[in-house]
PDB file of C-alpha atoms in Angstrom:
ATOM      1  CA  ALA A 275      27.747   0.486 -68.433  1.00 61.00           C
ATOM      2  CA  GLN A 276      30.064   3.199 -69.539  1.00 66.00           C
ATOM      3  CA  SER A 277      33.882   2.979 -70.504  1.00 88.00           C
ATOM      4  CA  VAL A 278      37.159   4.947 -70.682  1.00 93.00           C
ATOM      5  CA  SER A 279      39.806   4.236 -72.889  1.00 94.00           C
ATOM      6  CA  GLN A 280      43.042   6.051 -72.425  1.00 95.00           C
ATOM      7  CA  HIS A 281      45.617   5.475 -75.483  1.00 87.00           C
ATOM      8  CA  ASN A 282      48.969   5.848 -74.165  1.00 88.00           C
ATOM      9  CA  HIS A 283      50.149   4.055 -71.621  1.00 91.00           C
ATOM     10  CA  HIS A 284      53.073   5.708 -71.317  1.00 95.00           C
ATOM     11  CA  VAL A 285      54.358   8.765 -72.835  1.00 97.00           C
ATOM     12  CA  ILE A 286      57.730  10.005 -72.573  1.00 97.00           C
ATOM     13  CA  LEU A 287      59.117  13.537 -73.455  1.00 97.00           C
ATOM     14  CA  SER A 288      61.497  15.790 -72.898  1.00 97.00           C
ATOM     15  CA  GLU A 289      60.860  19.005 -70.832  1.00 97.00           C
ATOM     16  CA  ALA A 290      59.851  22.222 -72.723  1.00 97.00           C
ATOM     17  CA  ALA A 291      57.855  19.503 -75.124  1.00 97.00           C
ATOM     18  CA  SER A 292      54.438  20.092 -75.627  1.00 97.00           C
ATOM     19  CA  LEU A 293      52.242  17.093 -74.291  1.00 97.00           C
ATOM     20  CA  GLU A 294      48.436  15.850 -75.426  1.00 97.00           C
ATOM     21  CA  LEU A 295      46.784  13.081 -73.664  1.00 97.00           C
ATOM     22  CA  GLY A 296      43.934  11.086 -74.985  1.00 97.00           C
ATOM     23  CA  CYS A 297      41.229   9.903 -73.621  1.00 97.00           C
ATOM     24  CA  ASN A 298      37.951   8.452 -74.379  1.00 96.00           C
ATOM     25  CA  TYR A 299      34.470   7.728 -73.544  1.00 95.00           C
ATOM     26  CA  SER A 300      30.982   5.361 -74.232  1.00 92.00           C
ATOM     27  CA  TYR A 301      28.146   7.184 -73.482  1.00 86.00           C
ATOM     28  CA  GLY A 302      25.981   8.674 -75.075  1.00 78.00           C
ATOM     29  CA  GLY A 303      23.430  10.915 -72.716  1.00 83.00           C
ATOM     30  CA  THR A 304      25.048  13.371 -70.245  1.00 86.00           C
ATOM     31  CA  VAL A 305      28.707  12.938 -68.877  1.00 89.00           C
ATOM     32  CA  ASN A 306      30.903  14.965 -66.179  1.00 92.00           C
ATOM     33  CA  LEU A 307      34.582  14.275 -67.776  1.00 94.00           C
ATOM     34  CA  PHE A 308      37.361  14.748 -64.832  1.00 95.00           C
ATOM     35  CA  TRP A 309      41.505  13.826 -65.005  1.00 97.00           C
ATOM     36  CA  TYR A 310      43.168  13.040 -62.198  1.00 96.00           C
ATOM     37  CA  VAL A 311      46.616  12.643 -61.285  1.00 96.00           C
ATOM     38  CA  GLN A 312      48.974  11.167 -59.337  1.00 94.00           C
ATOM     39  CA  TYR A 313      52.655  12.512 -58.451  1.00 95.00           C
ATOM     40  CA  PRO A 314      55.303   9.877 -57.434  1.00 92.00           C
ATOM     41  CA  GLY A 315      54.537   8.871 -53.376  1.00 88.00           C
ATOM     42  CA  GLN A 316      50.883  10.776 -53.619  1.00 90.00           C
ATOM     43  CA  HIS A 317      47.793  10.359 -53.331  1.00 90.00           C
ATOM     44  CA  LEU A 318      45.316  11.074 -56.646  1.00 93.00           C
ATOM     45  CA  GLN A 319      44.375  14.930 -56.913  1.00 94.00           C
ATOM     46  CA  LEU A 320      42.280  16.267 -59.402  1.00 94.00           C
ATOM     47  CA  LEU A 321      43.362  18.740 -61.713  1.00 96.00           C
ATOM     48  CA  LEU A 322      40.288  19.976 -63.822  1.00 95.00           C
ATOM     49  CA  LYS A 323      36.577  18.848 -64.626  1.00 94.00           C
ATOM     50  CA  TYR A 324      33.840  19.546 -67.093  1.00 94.00           C
ATOM     51  CA  PHE A 325      30.065  19.854 -66.568  1.00 90.00           C
ATOM     52  CA  SER A 326      28.727  22.074 -68.810  1.00 89.00           C
ATOM     53  CA  GLY A 327      29.530  25.112 -70.599  1.00 91.00           C
ATOM     54  CA  ASP A 328      32.621  26.175 -72.384  1.00 94.00           C
ATOM     55  CA  PRO A 329      34.057  22.912 -73.473  1.00 95.00           C
ATOM     56  CA  LEU A 330      37.413  24.091 -72.934  1.00 97.00           C
ATOM     57  CA  VAL A 331      38.233  23.736 -69.481  1.00 96.00           C
ATOM     58  CA  LYS A 332      41.659  25.005 -67.901  1.00 96.00           C
ATOM     59  CA  GLY A 333      43.220  23.392 -64.523  1.00 94.00           C
ATOM     60  CA  ILE A 334      45.700  23.459 -62.318  1.00 93.00           C
ATOM     61  CA  LYS A 335      49.701  23.701 -63.302  1.00 94.00           C
ATOM     62  CA  GLY A 336      48.809  25.441 -67.138  1.00 96.00           C
ATOM     63  CA  PHE A 337      46.761  21.923 -67.960  1.00 97.00           C
ATOM     64  CA  GLU A 338      43.298  22.444 -70.007  1.00 97.00           C
ATOM     65  CA  ALA A 339      41.021  19.910 -71.234  1.00 98.00           C
ATOM     66  CA  GLU A 340      38.660  20.232 -74.519  1.00 97.00           C
ATOM     67  CA  PHE A 341      35.226  18.392 -74.037  1.00 96.00           C
ATOM     68  CA  ILE A 342      34.344  17.076 -78.164  1.00 95.00           C
ATOM     69  CA  LYS A 343      31.192  16.027 -77.358  1.00 93.00           C
ATOM     70  CA  SER A 344      30.974  14.417 -81.106  1.00 93.00           C
ATOM     71  CA  LYS A 345      34.203  12.362 -80.597  1.00 95.00           C
ATOM     72  CA  PHE A 346      33.696  11.228 -76.938  1.00 95.00           C
ATOM     73  CA  SER A 347      36.889  12.939 -76.219  1.00 96.00           C
ATOM     74  CA  PHE A 348      38.014  14.486 -73.217  1.00 97.00           C
ATOM     75  CA  ASN A 349      41.825  15.236 -74.239  1.00 97.00           C
ATOM     76  CA  LEU A 350      44.546  16.602 -71.488  1.00 98.00           C
ATOM     77  CA  ARG A 351      46.913  19.389 -73.153  1.00 98.00           C
ATOM     78  CA  LYS A 352      50.328  20.985 -71.779  1.00 98.00           C
ATOM     79  CA  PRO A 353      52.186  23.400 -74.156  1.00 97.00           C
ATOM     80  CA  SER A 354      55.220  23.538 -72.090  1.00 97.00           C
ATOM     81  CA  VAL A 355      56.268  20.556 -69.578  1.00 97.00           C
ATOM     82  CA  GLN A 356      58.184  20.533 -67.250  1.00 97.00           C
ATOM     83  CA  TRP A 357      59.960  17.835 -65.546  1.00 96.00           C
ATOM     84  CA  SER A 358      57.865  18.047 -62.226  1.00 96.00           C
ATOM     85  CA  ASP A 359      54.682  16.807 -64.506  1.00 97.00           C
ATOM     86  CA  THR A 360      56.729  13.601 -63.854  1.00 98.00           C
ATOM     87  CA  ALA A 361      53.261  11.531 -62.959  1.00 97.00           C
ATOM     88  CA  GLU A 362      50.514   8.975 -63.677  1.00 95.00           C
ATOM     89  CA  TYR A 363      47.369  10.397 -65.382  1.00 97.00           C
ATOM     90  CA  PHE A 364      43.498   9.512 -65.178  1.00 96.00           C
ATOM     91  CA  CYS A 365      40.688  10.217 -66.632  1.00 96.00           C
ATOM     92  CA  ALA A 366      37.368   9.847 -65.444  1.00 95.00           C
ATOM     93  CA  VAL A 367      33.624   9.955 -66.187  1.00 93.00           C
ATOM     94  CA  ASN A 368      30.084  10.483 -64.339  1.00 90.00           C
ATOM     95  CA  VAL A 369      26.852   9.737 -65.749  1.00 83.00           C
ATOM     96  CA  GLY A 370      25.257  11.213 -62.914  1.00 74.00           C
ATOM     97  CA  ASP A 371      24.890   8.553 -60.474  1.00 77.00           C
ATOM     98  CA  TYR A 372      27.876   9.136 -58.250  1.00 77.00           C
ATOM     99  CA  LYS A 373      30.168   7.091 -59.642  1.00 84.00           C
ATOM    100  CA  LEU A 374      33.245   7.515 -61.435  1.00 89.00           C
ATOM    101  CA  SER A 375      34.732   4.956 -63.712  1.00 91.00           C
ATOM    102  CA  PHE A 376      38.522   5.490 -64.668  1.00 93.00           C
ATOM    103  CA  GLY A 377      40.822   4.624 -67.434  1.00 94.00           C
ATOM    104  CA  ALA A 378      43.774   2.951 -66.746  1.00 93.00           C
ATOM    105  CA  GLY A 379      46.077   5.538 -66.572  1.00 94.00           C
ATOM    106  CA  THR A 380      48.970   7.420 -68.793  1.00 96.00           C
ATOM    107  CA  THR A 381      52.480   7.385 -67.357  1.00 96.00           C
ATOM    108  CA  VAL A 382      53.609  10.420 -68.250  1.00 97.00           C
ATOM    109  CA  THR A 383      57.789  10.979 -67.647  1.00 97.00           C
ATOM    110  CA  VAL A 384      59.530  14.070 -68.554  1.00 97.00           C
ATOM    111  CA  ARG A 385      63.263  14.185 -68.979  1.00 95.00           C
ATOM    112  CA  ALA A 386      65.174  17.044 -67.502  1.00 88.00           C
TER     113      ALA A 386
ATOM    114  CA  SER B 239      39.043  22.175 -44.728  1.00 87.00           C
ATOM    115  CA  GLN B 240      38.069  18.311 -45.135  1.00 88.00           C
ATOM    116  CA  THR B 241      41.019  15.769 -44.821  1.00 92.00           C
ATOM    117  CA  ILE B 242      41.047  12.226 -45.091  1.00 96.00           C
ATOM    118  CA  HIS B 243      42.904   9.768 -43.425  1.00 95.00           C
ATOM    119  CA  GLN B 244      43.328   5.794 -44.034  1.00 96.00           C
ATOM    120  CA  TRP B 245      45.057   3.345 -42.099  1.00 93.00           C
ATOM    121  CA  PRO B 246      47.351   1.351 -42.587  1.00 94.00           C
ATOM    122  CA  ALA B 247      49.633   2.519 -45.062  1.00 93.00           C
ATOM    123  CA  THR B 248      51.085  -0.593 -46.027  1.00 95.00           C
ATOM    124  CA  LEU B 249      49.778  -3.894 -44.767  1.00 96.00           C
ATOM    125  CA  VAL B 250      51.073  -8.000 -45.426  1.00 96.00           C
ATOM    126  CA  GLN B 251      48.767 -10.821 -44.708  1.00 96.00           C
ATOM    127  CA  PRO B 252      48.842 -14.427 -44.861  1.00 97.00           C
ATOM    128  CA  VAL B 253      46.308 -16.213 -46.811  1.00 96.00           C
ATOM    129  CA  GLY B 254      42.618 -16.713 -44.573  1.00 96.00           C
ATOM    130  CA  SER B 255      43.252 -13.959 -42.409  1.00 97.00           C
ATOM    131  CA  PRO B 256      40.521 -11.372 -42.176  1.00 97.00           C
ATOM    132  CA  LEU B 257      40.659  -7.848 -42.942  1.00 96.00           C
ATOM    133  CA  SER B 258      39.639  -4.841 -41.493  1.00 96.00           C
ATOM    134  CA  LEU B 259      40.793  -1.935 -43.692  1.00 97.00           C
ATOM    135  CA  GLU B 260      39.104   2.494 -42.405  1.00 96.00           C
ATOM    136  CA  CYS B 261      38.753   5.484 -43.848  1.00 97.00           C
ATOM    137  CA  THR B 262      38.055   8.718 -41.795  1.00 97.00           C
ATOM    138  CA  VAL B 263      36.885  11.983 -42.951  1.00 97.00           C
ATOM    139  CA  GLU B 264      36.647  15.404 -41.266  1.00 96.00           C
ATOM    140  CA  GLY B 265      35.509  18.810 -41.956  1.00 94.00           C
ATOM    141  CA  THR B 266      32.599  17.696 -43.846  1.00 93.00           C
ATOM    142  CA  SER B 267      29.155  16.206 -42.822  1.00 91.00           C
ATOM    143  CA  ASN B 268      27.311  13.382 -44.639  1.00 93.00           C
ATOM    144  CA  PRO B 269      29.945  12.675 -47.225  1.00 94.00           C
ATOM    145  CA  ASN B 270      29.362  10.673 -49.938  1.00 93.00           C
ATOM    146  CA  LEU B 271      32.242   7.652 -49.513  1.00 96.00           C
ATOM    147  CA  TYR B 272      34.171   5.206 -51.787  1.00 95.00           C
ATOM    148  CA  TRP B 273      36.388   2.063 -51.659  1.00 96.00           C
ATOM    149  CA  TYR B 274      38.222   2.009 -54.422  1.00 95.00           C
ATOM    150  CA  ARG B 275      40.684  -1.086 -55.910  1.00 94.00           C
ATOM    151  CA  GLN B 276      43.820   0.483 -58.077  1.00 89.00           C
ATOM    152  CA  ALA B 277      45.757  -2.070 -60.174  1.00 80.00           C
ATOM    153  CA  ALA B 278      48.935  -1.299 -62.413  1.00 73.00           C
ATOM    154  CA  GLY B 279      48.152  -0.371 -66.165  1.00 72.00           C
ATOM    155  CA  ARG B 280      44.138  -0.818 -65.159  1.00 76.00           C
ATOM    156  CA  GLY B 281      42.964   2.061 -63.649  1.00 84.00           C
ATOM    157  CA  LEU B 282      40.769   2.776 -60.452  1.00 90.00           C
ATOM    158  CA  GLN B 283      37.818   0.180 -59.797  1.00 91.00           C
ATOM    159  CA  LEU B 284      35.203   1.124 -57.346  1.00 92.00           C
ATOM    160  CA  LEU B 285      34.176  -1.673 -54.990  1.00 94.00           C
ATOM    161  CA  PHE B 286      32.064  -0.104 -52.690  1.00 95.00           C
ATOM    162  CA  TYR B 287      29.861   3.546 -52.240  1.00 92.00           C
ATOM    163  CA  SER B 288      28.036   4.800 -49.657  1.00 94.00           C
ATOM    164  CA  VAL B 289      25.428   7.859 -49.694  1.00 91.00           C
ATOM    165  CA  GLY B 290      24.437   7.291 -45.954  1.00 92.00           C
ATOM    166  CA  ILE B 291      24.938   5.134 -42.887  1.00 94.00           C
ATOM    167  CA  GLY B 292      24.592   2.204 -43.302  1.00 91.00           C
ATOM    168  CA  GLN B 293      23.949   2.327 -46.928  1.00 93.00           C
ATOM    169  CA  ILE B 294      26.149   0.143 -49.192  1.00 94.00           C
ATOM    170  CA  SER B 295      26.409  -0.672 -52.705  1.00 91.00           C
ATOM    171  CA  SER B 296      28.239  -3.458 -53.925  1.00 90.00           C
ATOM    172  CA  GLU B 297      29.883  -2.803 -57.055  1.00 86.00           C
ATOM    173  CA  VAL B 298      31.316  -6.110 -57.914  1.00 81.00           C
ATOM    174  CA  PRO B 299      31.202  -9.452 -56.647  1.00 73.00           C
ATOM    175  CA  GLN B 300      34.479 -10.505 -54.634  1.00 79.00           C
ATOM    176  CA  ASN B 301      35.630 -11.548 -50.933  1.00 89.00           C
ATOM    177  CA  LEU B 302      35.299  -8.026 -49.646  1.00 94.00           C
ATOM    178  CA  SER B 303      32.549  -6.121 -47.910  1.00 95.00           C
ATOM    179  CA  ALA B 304      32.069  -2.337 -46.101  1.00 96.00           C
ATOM    180  CA  SER B 305      30.353  -0.933 -43.600  1.00 96.00           C
ATOM    181  CA  ARG B 306      29.815   2.842 -42.418  1.00 97.00           C
ATOM    182  CA  PRO B 307      29.339   2.499 -38.690  1.00 95.00           C
ATOM    183  CA  GLN B 308      29.369   6.222 -38.495  1.00 95.00           C
ATOM    184  CA  ASP B 309      28.915   9.444 -40.680  1.00 96.00           C
ATOM    185  CA  ARG B 310      32.499   9.694 -41.705  1.00 96.00           C
ATOM    186  CA  GLN B 311      33.718   6.383 -41.269  1.00 97.00           C
ATOM    187  CA  PHE B 312      34.118   4.159 -43.701  1.00 97.00           C
ATOM    188  CA  ILE B 313      34.939   0.436 -43.109  1.00 97.00           C
ATOM    189  CA  LEU B 314      36.462  -2.406 -46.015  1.00 97.00           C
ATOM    190  CA  SER B 315      36.469  -5.938 -44.447  1.00 96.00           C
ATOM    191  CA  SER B 316      37.298  -9.424 -45.170  1.00 95.00           C
ATOM    192  CA  LYS B 317      37.323 -12.705 -43.054  1.00 95.00           C
ATOM    193  CA  LYS B 318      39.589 -14.531 -44.772  1.00 95.00           C
ATOM    194  CA  LEU B 319      41.409 -13.270 -47.174  1.00 95.00           C
ATOM    195  CA  LEU B 320      42.435 -14.752 -50.728  1.00 94.00           C
ATOM    196  CA  LEU B 321      45.583 -14.500 -52.504  1.00 93.00           C
ATOM    197  CA  SER B 322      43.748 -12.438 -55.247  1.00 90.00           C
ATOM    198  CA  ASP B 323      42.726  -9.698 -52.851  1.00 92.00           C
ATOM    199  CA  SER B 324      46.427  -8.104 -52.786  1.00 92.00           C
ATOM    200  CA  GLY B 325      46.482  -4.729 -54.294  1.00 92.00           C
ATOM    201  CA  PHE B 326      46.176  -1.113 -53.516  1.00 94.00           C
ATOM    202  CA  TYR B 327      43.417   0.327 -51.930  1.00 96.00           C
ATOM    203  CA  LEU B 328      42.071   3.785 -51.933  1.00 96.00           C
ATOM    204  CA  CYS B 329      39.233   5.294 -49.867  1.00 97.00           C
ATOM    205  CA  ALA B 330      37.906   8.810 -51.735  1.00 96.00           C
ATOM    206  CA  TRP B 331      34.829  10.846 -50.407  1.00 95.00           C
ATOM    207  CA  SER B 332      32.832  13.295 -52.644  1.00 93.00           C
ATOM    208  CA  ALA B 333      29.978  16.043 -51.485  1.00 91.00           C
ATOM    209  CA  GLN B 334      26.298  15.032 -51.274  1.00 83.00           C
ATOM    210  CA  GLY B 335      23.977  16.649 -53.315  1.00 75.00           C
ATOM    211  CA  LEU B 336      24.937  17.012 -57.124  1.00 73.00           C
ATOM    212  CA  SER B 337      26.375  13.558 -58.620  1.00 71.00           C
ATOM    213  CA  ASN B 338      28.954  15.509 -60.664  1.00 77.00           C
ATOM    214  CA  GLN B 339      31.348  16.628 -57.416  1.00 84.00           C
ATOM    215  CA  PRO B 340      34.630  15.842 -57.561  1.00 89.00           C
ATOM    216  CA  GLN B 341      36.435  12.830 -55.532  1.00 92.00           C
ATOM    217  CA  HIS B 342      38.924  13.444 -52.891  1.00 94.00           C
ATOM    218  CA  PHE B 343      41.045  10.714 -52.749  1.00 95.00           C
ATOM    219  CA  GLY B 344      43.167   9.312 -49.253  1.00 95.00           C
ATOM    220  CA  ASP B 345      46.516   8.248 -49.523  1.00 94.00           C
ATOM    221  CA  GLY B 346      45.493   4.441 -49.990  1.00 94.00           C
ATOM    222  CA  THR B 347      46.551   1.150 -47.685  1.00 95.00           C
ATOM    223  CA  ARG B 348      49.013  -1.248 -50.144  1.00 94.00           C
ATOM    224  CA  LEU B 349      47.930  -4.708 -49.221  1.00 95.00           C
ATOM    225  CA  SER B 350      50.150  -7.936 -49.890  1.00 95.00           C
ATOM    226  CA  ILE B 351      48.853 -11.599 -49.171  1.00 94.00           C
ATOM    227  CA  LEU B 352      51.294 -14.175 -48.535  1.00 93.00           C
TER     228      LEU B 352
END
């Protein structure tokens, strides 16, 4: 079965700093990739997704992610974070069977 | 627009008691439905999924079961709860068709077993 690794458990940064969250997966075939976000007290929401085409995908709220097939990675980035980006972020992988495998999540705390 | 409802939001149950968590989806037909358990620091673990009425696939052996009595209703159950069943349970749906459809999550149920 495929696995998903998120390297950072907790990231703390100041407003306007740049953010990059790492995500690696273990599966050699075609994958569909997702980043979900869970703001405090809210449900999980889709941030962005990659199915095919341009490996640099843009999502909501200024986030983007780059699929690097050779590195089995799908890292999430934001050039300048805001206090409202404080949340837990989950990377997820689908290999064409309706199921999602999630990483353990990264808690991001943005200090004002 | 599509919405997903989960209830109750929180539940405190004694060991050995039964469980029934309900999830319903509105605004779509024949969705794929999912039950997850979310543990702190461990992400989401898929427990069950369903691609149609009466069709349930179990991902992990456990003390829980799932049923789909109607197209947009998904129920998570147990006959006798264990302490280890405590956790945060999430229901989700995705559109039928391509397997790469994103999943949409409910607000979750916090289950505490005493």
